[in-house]
PDB file of N, CA, C and O in Angstrom:
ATOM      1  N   UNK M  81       0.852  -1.173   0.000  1.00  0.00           N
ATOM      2  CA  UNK M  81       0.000   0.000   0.000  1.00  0.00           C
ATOM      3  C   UNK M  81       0.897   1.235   0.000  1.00  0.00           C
ATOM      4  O   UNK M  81       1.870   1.387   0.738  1.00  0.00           O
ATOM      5  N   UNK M  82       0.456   2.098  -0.914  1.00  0.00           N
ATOM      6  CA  UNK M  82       1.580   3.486  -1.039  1.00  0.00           C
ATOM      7  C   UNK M  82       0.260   4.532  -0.548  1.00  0.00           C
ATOM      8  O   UNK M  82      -0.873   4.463  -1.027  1.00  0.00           O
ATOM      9  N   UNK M  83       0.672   5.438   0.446  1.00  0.00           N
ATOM     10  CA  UNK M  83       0.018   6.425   0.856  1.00  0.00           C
ATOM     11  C   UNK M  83       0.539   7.940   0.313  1.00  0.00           C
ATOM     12  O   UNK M  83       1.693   8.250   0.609  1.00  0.00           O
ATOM     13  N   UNK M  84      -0.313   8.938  -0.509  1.00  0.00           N
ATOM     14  CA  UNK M  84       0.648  10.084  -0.864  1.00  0.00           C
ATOM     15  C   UNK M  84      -0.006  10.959   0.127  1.00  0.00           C
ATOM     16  O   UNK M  84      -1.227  10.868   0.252  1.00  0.00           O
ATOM     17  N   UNK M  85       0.696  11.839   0.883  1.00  0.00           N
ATOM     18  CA  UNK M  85       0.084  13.115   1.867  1.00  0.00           C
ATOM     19  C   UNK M  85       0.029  14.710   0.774  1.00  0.00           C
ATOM     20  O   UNK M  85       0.924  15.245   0.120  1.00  0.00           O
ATOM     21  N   UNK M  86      -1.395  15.075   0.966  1.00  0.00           N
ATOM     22  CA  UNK M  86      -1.325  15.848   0.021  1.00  0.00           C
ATOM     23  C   UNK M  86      -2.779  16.401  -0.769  1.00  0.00           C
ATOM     24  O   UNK M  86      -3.867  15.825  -0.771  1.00  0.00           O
ATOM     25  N   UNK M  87      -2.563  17.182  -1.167  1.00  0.00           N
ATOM     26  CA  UNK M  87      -4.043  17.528  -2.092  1.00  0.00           C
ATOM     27  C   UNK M  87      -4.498  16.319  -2.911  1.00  0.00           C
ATOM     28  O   UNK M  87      -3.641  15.666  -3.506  1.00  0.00           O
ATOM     29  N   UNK M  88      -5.609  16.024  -2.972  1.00  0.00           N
ATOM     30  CA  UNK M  88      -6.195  14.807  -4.229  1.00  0.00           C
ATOM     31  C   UNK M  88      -5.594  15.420  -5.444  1.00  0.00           C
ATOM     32  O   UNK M  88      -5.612  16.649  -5.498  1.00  0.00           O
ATOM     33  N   UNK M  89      -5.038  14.720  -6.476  1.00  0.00           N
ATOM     34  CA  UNK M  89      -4.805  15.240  -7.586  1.00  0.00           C
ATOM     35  C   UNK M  89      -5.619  15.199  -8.770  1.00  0.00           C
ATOM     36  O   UNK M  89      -5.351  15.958  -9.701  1.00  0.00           O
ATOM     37  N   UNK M  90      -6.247  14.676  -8.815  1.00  0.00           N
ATOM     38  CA  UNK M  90      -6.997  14.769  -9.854  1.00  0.00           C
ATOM     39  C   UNK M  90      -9.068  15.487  -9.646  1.00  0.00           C
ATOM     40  O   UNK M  90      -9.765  15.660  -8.646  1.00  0.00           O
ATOM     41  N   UNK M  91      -9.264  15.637 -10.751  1.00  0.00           N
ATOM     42  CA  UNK M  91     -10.332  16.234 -10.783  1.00  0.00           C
ATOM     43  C   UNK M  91     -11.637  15.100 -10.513  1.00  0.00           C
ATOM     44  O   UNK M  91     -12.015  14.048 -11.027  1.00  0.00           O
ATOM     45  N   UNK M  92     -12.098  16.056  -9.306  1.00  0.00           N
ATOM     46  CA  UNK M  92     -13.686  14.844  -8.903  1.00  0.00           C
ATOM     47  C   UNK M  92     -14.482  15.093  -9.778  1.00  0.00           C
ATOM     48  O   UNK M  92     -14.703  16.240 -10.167  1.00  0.00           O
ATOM     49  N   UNK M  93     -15.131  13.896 -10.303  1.00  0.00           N
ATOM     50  CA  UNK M  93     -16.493  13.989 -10.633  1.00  0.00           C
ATOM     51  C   UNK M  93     -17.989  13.069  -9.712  1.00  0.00           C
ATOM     52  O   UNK M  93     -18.173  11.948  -9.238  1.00  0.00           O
ATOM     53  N   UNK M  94     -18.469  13.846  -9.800  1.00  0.00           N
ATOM     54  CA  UNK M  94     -19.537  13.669  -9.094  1.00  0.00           C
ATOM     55  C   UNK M  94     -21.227  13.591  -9.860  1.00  0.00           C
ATOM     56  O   UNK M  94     -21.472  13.563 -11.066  1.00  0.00           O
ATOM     57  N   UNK M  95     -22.055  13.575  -8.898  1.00  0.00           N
ATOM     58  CA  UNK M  95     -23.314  13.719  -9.158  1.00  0.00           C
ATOM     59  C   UNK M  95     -23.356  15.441 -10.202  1.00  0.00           C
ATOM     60  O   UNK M  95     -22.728  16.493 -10.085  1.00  0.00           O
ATOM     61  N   UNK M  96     -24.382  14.984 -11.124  1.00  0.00           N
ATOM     62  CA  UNK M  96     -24.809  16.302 -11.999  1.00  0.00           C
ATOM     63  C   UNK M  96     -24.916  17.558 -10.462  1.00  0.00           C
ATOM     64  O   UNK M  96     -24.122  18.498 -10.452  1.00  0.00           O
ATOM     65  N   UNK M  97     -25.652  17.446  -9.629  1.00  0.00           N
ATOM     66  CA  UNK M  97     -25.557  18.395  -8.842  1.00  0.00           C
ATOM     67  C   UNK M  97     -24.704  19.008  -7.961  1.00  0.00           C
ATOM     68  O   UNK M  97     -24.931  19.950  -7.200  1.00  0.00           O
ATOM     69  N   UNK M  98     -23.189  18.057  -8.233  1.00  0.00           N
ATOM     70  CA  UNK M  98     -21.541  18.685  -7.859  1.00  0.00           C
ATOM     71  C   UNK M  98     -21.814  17.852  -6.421  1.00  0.00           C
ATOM     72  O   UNK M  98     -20.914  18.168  -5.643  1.00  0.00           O
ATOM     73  N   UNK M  99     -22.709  16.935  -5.826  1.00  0.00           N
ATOM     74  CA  UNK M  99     -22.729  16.332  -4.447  1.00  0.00           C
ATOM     75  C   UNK M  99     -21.707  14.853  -4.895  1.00  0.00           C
ATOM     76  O   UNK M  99     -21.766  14.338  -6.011  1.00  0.00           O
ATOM     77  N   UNK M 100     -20.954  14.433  -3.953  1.00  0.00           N
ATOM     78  CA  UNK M 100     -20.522  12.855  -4.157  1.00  0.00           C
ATOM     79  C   UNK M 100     -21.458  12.334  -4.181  1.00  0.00           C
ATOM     80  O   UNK M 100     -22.458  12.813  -3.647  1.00  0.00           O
ATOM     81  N   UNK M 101     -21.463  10.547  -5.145  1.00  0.00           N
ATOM     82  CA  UNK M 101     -21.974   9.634  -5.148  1.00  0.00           C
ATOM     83  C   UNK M 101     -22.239   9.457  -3.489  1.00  0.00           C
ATOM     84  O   UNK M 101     -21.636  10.045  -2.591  1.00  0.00           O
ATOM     85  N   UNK M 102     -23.255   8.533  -3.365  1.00  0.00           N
ATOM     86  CA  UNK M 102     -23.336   8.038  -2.328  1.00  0.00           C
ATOM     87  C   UNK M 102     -22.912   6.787  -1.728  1.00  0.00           C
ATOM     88  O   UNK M 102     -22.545   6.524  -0.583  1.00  0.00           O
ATOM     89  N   UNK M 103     -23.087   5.879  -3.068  1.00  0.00           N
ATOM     90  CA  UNK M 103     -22.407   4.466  -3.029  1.00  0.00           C
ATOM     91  C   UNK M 103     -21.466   3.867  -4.264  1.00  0.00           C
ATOM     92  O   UNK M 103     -21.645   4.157  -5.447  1.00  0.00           O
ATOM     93  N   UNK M 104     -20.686   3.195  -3.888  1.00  0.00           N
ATOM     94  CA  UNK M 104     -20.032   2.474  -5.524  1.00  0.00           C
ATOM     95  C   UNK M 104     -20.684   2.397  -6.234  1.00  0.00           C
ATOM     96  O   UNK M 104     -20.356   2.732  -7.373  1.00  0.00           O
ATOM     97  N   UNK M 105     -22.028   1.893  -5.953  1.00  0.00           N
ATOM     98  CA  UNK M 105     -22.804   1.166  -7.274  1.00  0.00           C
ATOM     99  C   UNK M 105     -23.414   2.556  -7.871  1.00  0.00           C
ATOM    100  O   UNK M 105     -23.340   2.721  -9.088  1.00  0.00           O
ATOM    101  N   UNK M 106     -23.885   3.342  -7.235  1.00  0.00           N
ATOM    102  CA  UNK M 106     -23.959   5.228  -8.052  1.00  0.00           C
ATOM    103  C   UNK M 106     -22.934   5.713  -8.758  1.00  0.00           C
ATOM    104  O   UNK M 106     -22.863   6.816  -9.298  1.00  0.00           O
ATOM    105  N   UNK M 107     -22.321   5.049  -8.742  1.00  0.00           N
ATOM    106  CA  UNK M 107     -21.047   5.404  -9.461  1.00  0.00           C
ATOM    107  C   UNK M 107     -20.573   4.764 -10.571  1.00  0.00           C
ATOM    108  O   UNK M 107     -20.027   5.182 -11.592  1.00  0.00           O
ATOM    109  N   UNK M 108     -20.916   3.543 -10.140  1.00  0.00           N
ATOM    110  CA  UNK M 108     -21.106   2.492 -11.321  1.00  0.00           C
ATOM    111  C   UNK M 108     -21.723   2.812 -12.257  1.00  0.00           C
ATOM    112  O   UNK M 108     -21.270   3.111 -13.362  1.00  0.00           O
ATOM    113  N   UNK M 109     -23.090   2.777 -11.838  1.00  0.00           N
ATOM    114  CA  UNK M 109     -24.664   2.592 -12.405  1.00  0.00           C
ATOM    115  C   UNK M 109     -24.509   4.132 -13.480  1.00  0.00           C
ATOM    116  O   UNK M 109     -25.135   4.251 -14.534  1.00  0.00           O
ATOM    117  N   UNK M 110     -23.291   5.483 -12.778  1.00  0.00           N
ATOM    118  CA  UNK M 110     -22.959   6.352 -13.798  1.00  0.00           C
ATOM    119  C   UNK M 110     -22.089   6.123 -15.243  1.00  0.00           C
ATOM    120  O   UNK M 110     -21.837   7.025 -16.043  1.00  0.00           O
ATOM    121  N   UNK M 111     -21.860   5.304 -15.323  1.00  0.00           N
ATOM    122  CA  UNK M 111     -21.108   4.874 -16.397  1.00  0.00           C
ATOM    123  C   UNK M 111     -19.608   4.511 -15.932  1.00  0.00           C
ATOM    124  O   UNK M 111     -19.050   3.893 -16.838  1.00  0.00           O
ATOM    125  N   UNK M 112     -18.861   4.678 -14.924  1.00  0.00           N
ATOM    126  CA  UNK M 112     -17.426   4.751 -14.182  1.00  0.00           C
ATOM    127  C   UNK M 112     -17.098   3.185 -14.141  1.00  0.00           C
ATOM    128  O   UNK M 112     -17.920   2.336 -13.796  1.00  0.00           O
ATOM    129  N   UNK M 113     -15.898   2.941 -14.505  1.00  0.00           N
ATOM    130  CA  UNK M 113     -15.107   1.244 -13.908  1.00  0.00           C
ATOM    131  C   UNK M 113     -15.141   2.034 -12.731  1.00  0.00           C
ATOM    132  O   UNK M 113     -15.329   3.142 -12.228  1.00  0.00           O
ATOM    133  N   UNK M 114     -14.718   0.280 -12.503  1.00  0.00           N
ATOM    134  CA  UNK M 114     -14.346   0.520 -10.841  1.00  0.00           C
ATOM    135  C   UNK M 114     -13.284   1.015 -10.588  1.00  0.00           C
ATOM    136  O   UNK M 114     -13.432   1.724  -9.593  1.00  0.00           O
ATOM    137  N   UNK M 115     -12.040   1.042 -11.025  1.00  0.00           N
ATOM    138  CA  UNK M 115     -10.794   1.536 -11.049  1.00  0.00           C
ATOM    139  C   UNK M 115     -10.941   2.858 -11.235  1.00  0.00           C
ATOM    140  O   UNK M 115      -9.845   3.369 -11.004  1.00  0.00           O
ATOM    141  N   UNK M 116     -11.863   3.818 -11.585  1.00  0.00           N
ATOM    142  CA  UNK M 116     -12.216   5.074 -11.752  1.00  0.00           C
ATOM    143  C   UNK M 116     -12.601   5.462 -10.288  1.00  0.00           C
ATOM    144  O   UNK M 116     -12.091   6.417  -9.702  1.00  0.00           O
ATOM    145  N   UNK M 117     -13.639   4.557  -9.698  1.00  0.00           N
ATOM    146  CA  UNK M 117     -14.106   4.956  -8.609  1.00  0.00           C
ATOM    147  C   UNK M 117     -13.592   5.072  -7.347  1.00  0.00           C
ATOM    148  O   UNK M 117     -13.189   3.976  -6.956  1.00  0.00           O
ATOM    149  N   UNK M 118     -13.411   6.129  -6.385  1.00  0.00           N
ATOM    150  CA  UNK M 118     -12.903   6.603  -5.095  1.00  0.00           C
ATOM    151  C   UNK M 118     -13.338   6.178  -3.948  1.00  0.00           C
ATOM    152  O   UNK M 118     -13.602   5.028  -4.299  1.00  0.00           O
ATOM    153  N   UNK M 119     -13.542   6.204  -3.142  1.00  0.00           N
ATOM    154  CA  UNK M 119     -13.960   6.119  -1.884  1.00  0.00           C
ATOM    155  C   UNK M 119     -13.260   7.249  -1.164  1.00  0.00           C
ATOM    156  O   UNK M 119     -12.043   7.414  -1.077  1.00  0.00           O
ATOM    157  N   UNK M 120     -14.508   8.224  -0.513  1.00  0.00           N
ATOM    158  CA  UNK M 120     -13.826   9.234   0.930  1.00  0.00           C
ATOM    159  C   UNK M 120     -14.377   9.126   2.023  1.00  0.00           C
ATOM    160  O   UNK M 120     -15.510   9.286   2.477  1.00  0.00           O
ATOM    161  N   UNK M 121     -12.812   8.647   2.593  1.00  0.00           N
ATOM    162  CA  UNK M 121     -13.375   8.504   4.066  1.00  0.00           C
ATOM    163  C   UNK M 121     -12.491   9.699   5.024  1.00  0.00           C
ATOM    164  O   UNK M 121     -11.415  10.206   4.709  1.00  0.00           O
ATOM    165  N   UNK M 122     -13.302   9.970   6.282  1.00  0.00           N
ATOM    166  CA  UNK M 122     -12.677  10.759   7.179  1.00  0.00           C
ATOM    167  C   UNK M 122     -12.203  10.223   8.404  1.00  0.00           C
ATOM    168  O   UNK M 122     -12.829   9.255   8.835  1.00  0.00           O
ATOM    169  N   UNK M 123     -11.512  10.518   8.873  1.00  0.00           N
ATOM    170  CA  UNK M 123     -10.650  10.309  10.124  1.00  0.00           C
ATOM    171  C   UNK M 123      -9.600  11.275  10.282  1.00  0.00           C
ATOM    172  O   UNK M 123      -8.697  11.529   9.485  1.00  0.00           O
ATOM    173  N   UNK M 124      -9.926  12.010  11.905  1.00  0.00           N
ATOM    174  CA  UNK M 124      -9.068  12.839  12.620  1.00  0.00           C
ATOM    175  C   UNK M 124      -8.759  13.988  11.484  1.00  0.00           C
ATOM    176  O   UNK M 124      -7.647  14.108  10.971  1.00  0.00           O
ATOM    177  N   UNK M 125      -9.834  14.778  11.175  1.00  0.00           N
ATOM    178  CA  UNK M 125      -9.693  15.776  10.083  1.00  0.00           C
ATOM    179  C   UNK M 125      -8.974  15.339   8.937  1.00  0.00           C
ATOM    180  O   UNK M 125      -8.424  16.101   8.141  1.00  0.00           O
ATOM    181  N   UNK M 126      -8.986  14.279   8.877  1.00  0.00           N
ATOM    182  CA  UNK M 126      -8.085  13.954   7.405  1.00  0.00           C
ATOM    183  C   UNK M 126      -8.726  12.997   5.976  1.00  0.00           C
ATOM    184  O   UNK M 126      -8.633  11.770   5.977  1.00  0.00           O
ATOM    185  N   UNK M 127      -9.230  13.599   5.059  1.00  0.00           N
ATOM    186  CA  UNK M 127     -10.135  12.981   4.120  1.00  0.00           C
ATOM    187  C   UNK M 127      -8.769  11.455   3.341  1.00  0.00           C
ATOM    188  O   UNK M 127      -7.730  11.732   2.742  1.00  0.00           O
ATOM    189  N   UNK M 128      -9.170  10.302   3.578  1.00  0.00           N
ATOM    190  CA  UNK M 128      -8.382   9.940   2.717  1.00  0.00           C
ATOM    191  C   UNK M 128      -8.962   9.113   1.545  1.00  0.00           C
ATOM    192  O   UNK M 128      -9.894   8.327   1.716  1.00  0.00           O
ATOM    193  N   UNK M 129      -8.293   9.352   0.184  1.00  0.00           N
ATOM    194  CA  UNK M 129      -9.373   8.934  -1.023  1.00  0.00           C
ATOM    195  C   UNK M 129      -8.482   7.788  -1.869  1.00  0.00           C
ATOM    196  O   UNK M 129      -7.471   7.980  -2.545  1.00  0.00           O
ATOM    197  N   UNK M 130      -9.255   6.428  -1.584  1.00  0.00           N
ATOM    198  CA  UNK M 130      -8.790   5.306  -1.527  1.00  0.00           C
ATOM    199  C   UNK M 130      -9.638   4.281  -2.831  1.00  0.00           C
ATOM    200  O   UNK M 130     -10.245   4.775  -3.781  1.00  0.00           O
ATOM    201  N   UNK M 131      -9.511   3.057  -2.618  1.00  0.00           N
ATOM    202  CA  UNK M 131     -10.083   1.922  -3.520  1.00  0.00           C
ATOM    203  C   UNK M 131     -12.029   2.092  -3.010  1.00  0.00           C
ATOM    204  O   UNK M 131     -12.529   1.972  -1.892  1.00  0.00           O
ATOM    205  N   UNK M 132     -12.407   2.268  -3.766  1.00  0.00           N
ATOM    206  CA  UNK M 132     -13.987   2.177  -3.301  1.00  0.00           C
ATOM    207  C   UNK M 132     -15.249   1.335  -2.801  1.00  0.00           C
ATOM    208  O   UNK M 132     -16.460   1.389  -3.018  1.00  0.00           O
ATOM    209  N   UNK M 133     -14.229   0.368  -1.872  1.00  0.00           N
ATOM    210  CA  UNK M 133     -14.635  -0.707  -1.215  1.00  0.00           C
ATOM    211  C   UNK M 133     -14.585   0.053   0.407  1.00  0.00           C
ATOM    212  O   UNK M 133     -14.890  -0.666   1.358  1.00  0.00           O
ATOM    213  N   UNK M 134     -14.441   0.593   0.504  1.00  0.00           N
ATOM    214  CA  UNK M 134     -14.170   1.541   1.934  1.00  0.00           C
ATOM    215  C   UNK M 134     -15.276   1.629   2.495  1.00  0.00           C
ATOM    216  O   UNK M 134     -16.010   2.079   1.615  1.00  0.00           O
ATOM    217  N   UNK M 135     -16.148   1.419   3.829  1.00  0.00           N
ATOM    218  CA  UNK M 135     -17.080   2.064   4.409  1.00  0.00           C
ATOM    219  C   UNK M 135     -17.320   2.201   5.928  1.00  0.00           C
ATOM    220  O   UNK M 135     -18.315   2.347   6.638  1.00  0.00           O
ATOM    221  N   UNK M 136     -15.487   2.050   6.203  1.00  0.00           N
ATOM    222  CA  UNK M 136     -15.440   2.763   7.552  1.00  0.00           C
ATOM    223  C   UNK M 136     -15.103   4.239   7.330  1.00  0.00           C
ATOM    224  O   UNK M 136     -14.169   4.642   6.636  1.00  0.00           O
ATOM    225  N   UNK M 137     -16.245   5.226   8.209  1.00  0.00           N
ATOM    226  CA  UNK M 137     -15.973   6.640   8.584  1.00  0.00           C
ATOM    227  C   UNK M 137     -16.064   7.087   6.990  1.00  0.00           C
ATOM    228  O   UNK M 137     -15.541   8.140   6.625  1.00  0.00           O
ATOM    229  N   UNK M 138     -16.858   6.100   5.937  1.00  0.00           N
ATOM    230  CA  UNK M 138     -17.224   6.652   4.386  1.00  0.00           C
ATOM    231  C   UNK M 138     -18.008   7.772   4.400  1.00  0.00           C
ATOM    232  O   UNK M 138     -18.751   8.073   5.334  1.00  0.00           O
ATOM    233  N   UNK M 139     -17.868   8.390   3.408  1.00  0.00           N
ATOM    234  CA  UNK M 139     -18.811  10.037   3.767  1.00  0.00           C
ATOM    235  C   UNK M 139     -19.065  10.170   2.113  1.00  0.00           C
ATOM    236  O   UNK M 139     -19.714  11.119   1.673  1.00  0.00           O
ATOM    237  N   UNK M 140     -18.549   9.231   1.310  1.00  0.00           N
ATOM    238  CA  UNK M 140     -19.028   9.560  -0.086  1.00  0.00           C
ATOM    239  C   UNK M 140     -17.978   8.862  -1.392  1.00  0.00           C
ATOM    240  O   UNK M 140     -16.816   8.509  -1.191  1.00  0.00           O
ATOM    241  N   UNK M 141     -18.575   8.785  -2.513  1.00  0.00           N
ATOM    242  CA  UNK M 141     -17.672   8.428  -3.778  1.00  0.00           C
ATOM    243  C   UNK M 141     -17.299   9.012  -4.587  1.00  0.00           C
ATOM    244  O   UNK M 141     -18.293   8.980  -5.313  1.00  0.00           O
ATOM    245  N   UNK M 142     -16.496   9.660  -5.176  1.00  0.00           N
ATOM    246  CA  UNK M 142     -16.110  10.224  -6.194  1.00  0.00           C
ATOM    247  C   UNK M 142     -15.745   9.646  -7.828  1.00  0.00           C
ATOM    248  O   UNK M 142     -15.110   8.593  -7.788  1.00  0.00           O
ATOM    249  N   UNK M 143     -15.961  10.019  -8.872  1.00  0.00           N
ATOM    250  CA  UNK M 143     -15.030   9.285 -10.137  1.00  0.00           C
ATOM    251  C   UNK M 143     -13.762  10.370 -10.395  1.00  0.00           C
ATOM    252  O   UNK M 143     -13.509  11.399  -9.770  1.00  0.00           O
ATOM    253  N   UNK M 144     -13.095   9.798 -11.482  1.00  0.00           N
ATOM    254  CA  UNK M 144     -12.122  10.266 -11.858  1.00  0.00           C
ATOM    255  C   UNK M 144     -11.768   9.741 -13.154  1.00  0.00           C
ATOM    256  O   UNK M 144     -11.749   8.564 -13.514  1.00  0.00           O
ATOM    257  N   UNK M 145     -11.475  10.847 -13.838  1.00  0.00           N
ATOM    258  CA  UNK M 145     -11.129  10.268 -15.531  1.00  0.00           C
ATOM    259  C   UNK M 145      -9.566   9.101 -15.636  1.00  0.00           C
ATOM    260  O   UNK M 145      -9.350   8.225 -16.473  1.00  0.00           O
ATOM    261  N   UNK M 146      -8.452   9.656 -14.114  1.00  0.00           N
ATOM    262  CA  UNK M 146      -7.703   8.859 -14.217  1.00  0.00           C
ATOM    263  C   UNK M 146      -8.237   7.659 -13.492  1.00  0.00           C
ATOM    264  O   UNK M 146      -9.242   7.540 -12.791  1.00  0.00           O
ATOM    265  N   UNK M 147      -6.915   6.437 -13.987  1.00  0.00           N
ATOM    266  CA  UNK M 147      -7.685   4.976 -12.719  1.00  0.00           C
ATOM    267  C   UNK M 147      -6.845   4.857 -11.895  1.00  0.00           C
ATOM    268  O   UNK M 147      -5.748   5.413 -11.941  1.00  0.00           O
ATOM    269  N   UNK M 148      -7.315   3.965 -10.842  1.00  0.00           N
ATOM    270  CA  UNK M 148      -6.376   3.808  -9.455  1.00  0.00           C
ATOM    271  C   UNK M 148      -5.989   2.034  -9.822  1.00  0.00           C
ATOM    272  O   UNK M 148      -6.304   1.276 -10.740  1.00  0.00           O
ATOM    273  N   UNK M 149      -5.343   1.927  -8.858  1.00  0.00           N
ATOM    274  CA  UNK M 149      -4.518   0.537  -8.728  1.00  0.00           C
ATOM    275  C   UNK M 149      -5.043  -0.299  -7.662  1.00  0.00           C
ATOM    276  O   UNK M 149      -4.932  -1.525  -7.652  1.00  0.00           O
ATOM    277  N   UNK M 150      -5.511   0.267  -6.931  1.00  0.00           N
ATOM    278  CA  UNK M 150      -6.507   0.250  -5.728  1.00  0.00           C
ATOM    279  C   UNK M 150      -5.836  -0.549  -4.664  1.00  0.00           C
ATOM    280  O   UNK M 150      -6.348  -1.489  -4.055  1.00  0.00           O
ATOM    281  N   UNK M 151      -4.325   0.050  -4.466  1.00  0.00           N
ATOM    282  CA  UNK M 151      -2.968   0.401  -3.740  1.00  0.00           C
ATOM    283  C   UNK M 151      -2.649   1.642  -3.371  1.00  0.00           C
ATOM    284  O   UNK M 151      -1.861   1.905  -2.462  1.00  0.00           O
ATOM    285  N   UNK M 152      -3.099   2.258  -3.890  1.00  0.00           N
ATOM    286  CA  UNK M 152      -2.752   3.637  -3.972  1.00  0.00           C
ATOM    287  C   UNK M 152      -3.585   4.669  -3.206  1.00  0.00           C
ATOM    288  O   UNK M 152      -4.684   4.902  -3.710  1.00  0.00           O
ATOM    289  N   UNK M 153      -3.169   5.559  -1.703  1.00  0.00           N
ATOM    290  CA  UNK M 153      -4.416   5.923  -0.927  1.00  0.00           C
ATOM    291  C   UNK M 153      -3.075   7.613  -1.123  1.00  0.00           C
ATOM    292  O   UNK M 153      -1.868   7.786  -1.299  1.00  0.00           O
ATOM    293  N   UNK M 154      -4.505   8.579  -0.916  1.00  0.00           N
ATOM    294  CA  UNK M 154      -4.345   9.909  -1.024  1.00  0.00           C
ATOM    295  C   UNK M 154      -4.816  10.758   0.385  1.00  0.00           C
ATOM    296  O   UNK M 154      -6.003  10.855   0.697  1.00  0.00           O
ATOM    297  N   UNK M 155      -3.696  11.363   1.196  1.00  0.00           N
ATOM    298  CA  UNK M 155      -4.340  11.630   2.279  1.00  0.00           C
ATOM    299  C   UNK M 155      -4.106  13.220   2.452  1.00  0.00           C
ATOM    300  O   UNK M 155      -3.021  13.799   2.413  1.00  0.00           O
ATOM    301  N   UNK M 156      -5.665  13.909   2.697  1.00  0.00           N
ATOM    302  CA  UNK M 156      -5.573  15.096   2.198  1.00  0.00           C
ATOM    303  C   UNK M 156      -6.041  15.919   3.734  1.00  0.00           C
ATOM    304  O   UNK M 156      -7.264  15.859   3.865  1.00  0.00           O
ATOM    305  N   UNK M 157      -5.476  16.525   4.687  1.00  0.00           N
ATOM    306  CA  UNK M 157      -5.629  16.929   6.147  1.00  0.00           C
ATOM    307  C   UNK M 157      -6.534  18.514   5.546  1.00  0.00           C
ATOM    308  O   UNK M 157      -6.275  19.351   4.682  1.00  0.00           O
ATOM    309  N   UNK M 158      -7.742  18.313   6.604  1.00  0.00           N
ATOM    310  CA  UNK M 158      -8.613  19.724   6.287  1.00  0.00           C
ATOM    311  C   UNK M 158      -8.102  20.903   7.652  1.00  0.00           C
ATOM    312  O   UNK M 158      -7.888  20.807   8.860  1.00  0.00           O
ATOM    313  N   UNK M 159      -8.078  21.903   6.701  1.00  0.00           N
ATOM    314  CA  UNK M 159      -7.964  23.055   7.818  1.00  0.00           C
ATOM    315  C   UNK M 159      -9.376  23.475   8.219  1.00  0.00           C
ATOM    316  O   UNK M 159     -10.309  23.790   7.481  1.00  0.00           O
ATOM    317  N   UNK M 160      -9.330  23.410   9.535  1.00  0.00           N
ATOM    318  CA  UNK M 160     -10.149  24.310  10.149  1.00  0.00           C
ATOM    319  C   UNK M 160     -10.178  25.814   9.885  1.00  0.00           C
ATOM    320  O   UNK M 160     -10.963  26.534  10.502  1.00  0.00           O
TER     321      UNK M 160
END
């Protein structure tokens, strides 16, 4: 597992109304592989956006035009 600390890099896509998916399969069911699809979860102010099998402390799904390896976790700390 490789963890990068840092802004998400790539561009979310989401629901037509700019909200995250709610589940993989919304994400699916949007046209997205799975390798497209994100998972965000939170812990200790820190969003991290991972393989989209995730649904501890899950708060939502994202796509992405790039794909993941679903090894690969992105950990992005929110300022208050």
């Amino acid at each position: 597992m490789k963890i990068i600390k840092g802004e998400f890099p790539f561009e979310e896509i989401g629901r037509e109304s700019g909200d995250w998916f709610s589940s993989w399969q919304e994400a699916s069911d949007a046209g997205f592989d799975d390798n497209q699809i994100w998972s965000i979860t939170e812990h200790e102010d820190t969003y991290s956006y991972g393989a989209p099998h995730h649904y501890i402390n899950h708060i939502g799904h994202i796509a992405t035009n790039e794909r993941h390896d679903f090894e690969t976790y992105y950990e992005e700390e929110l300022f208050r």
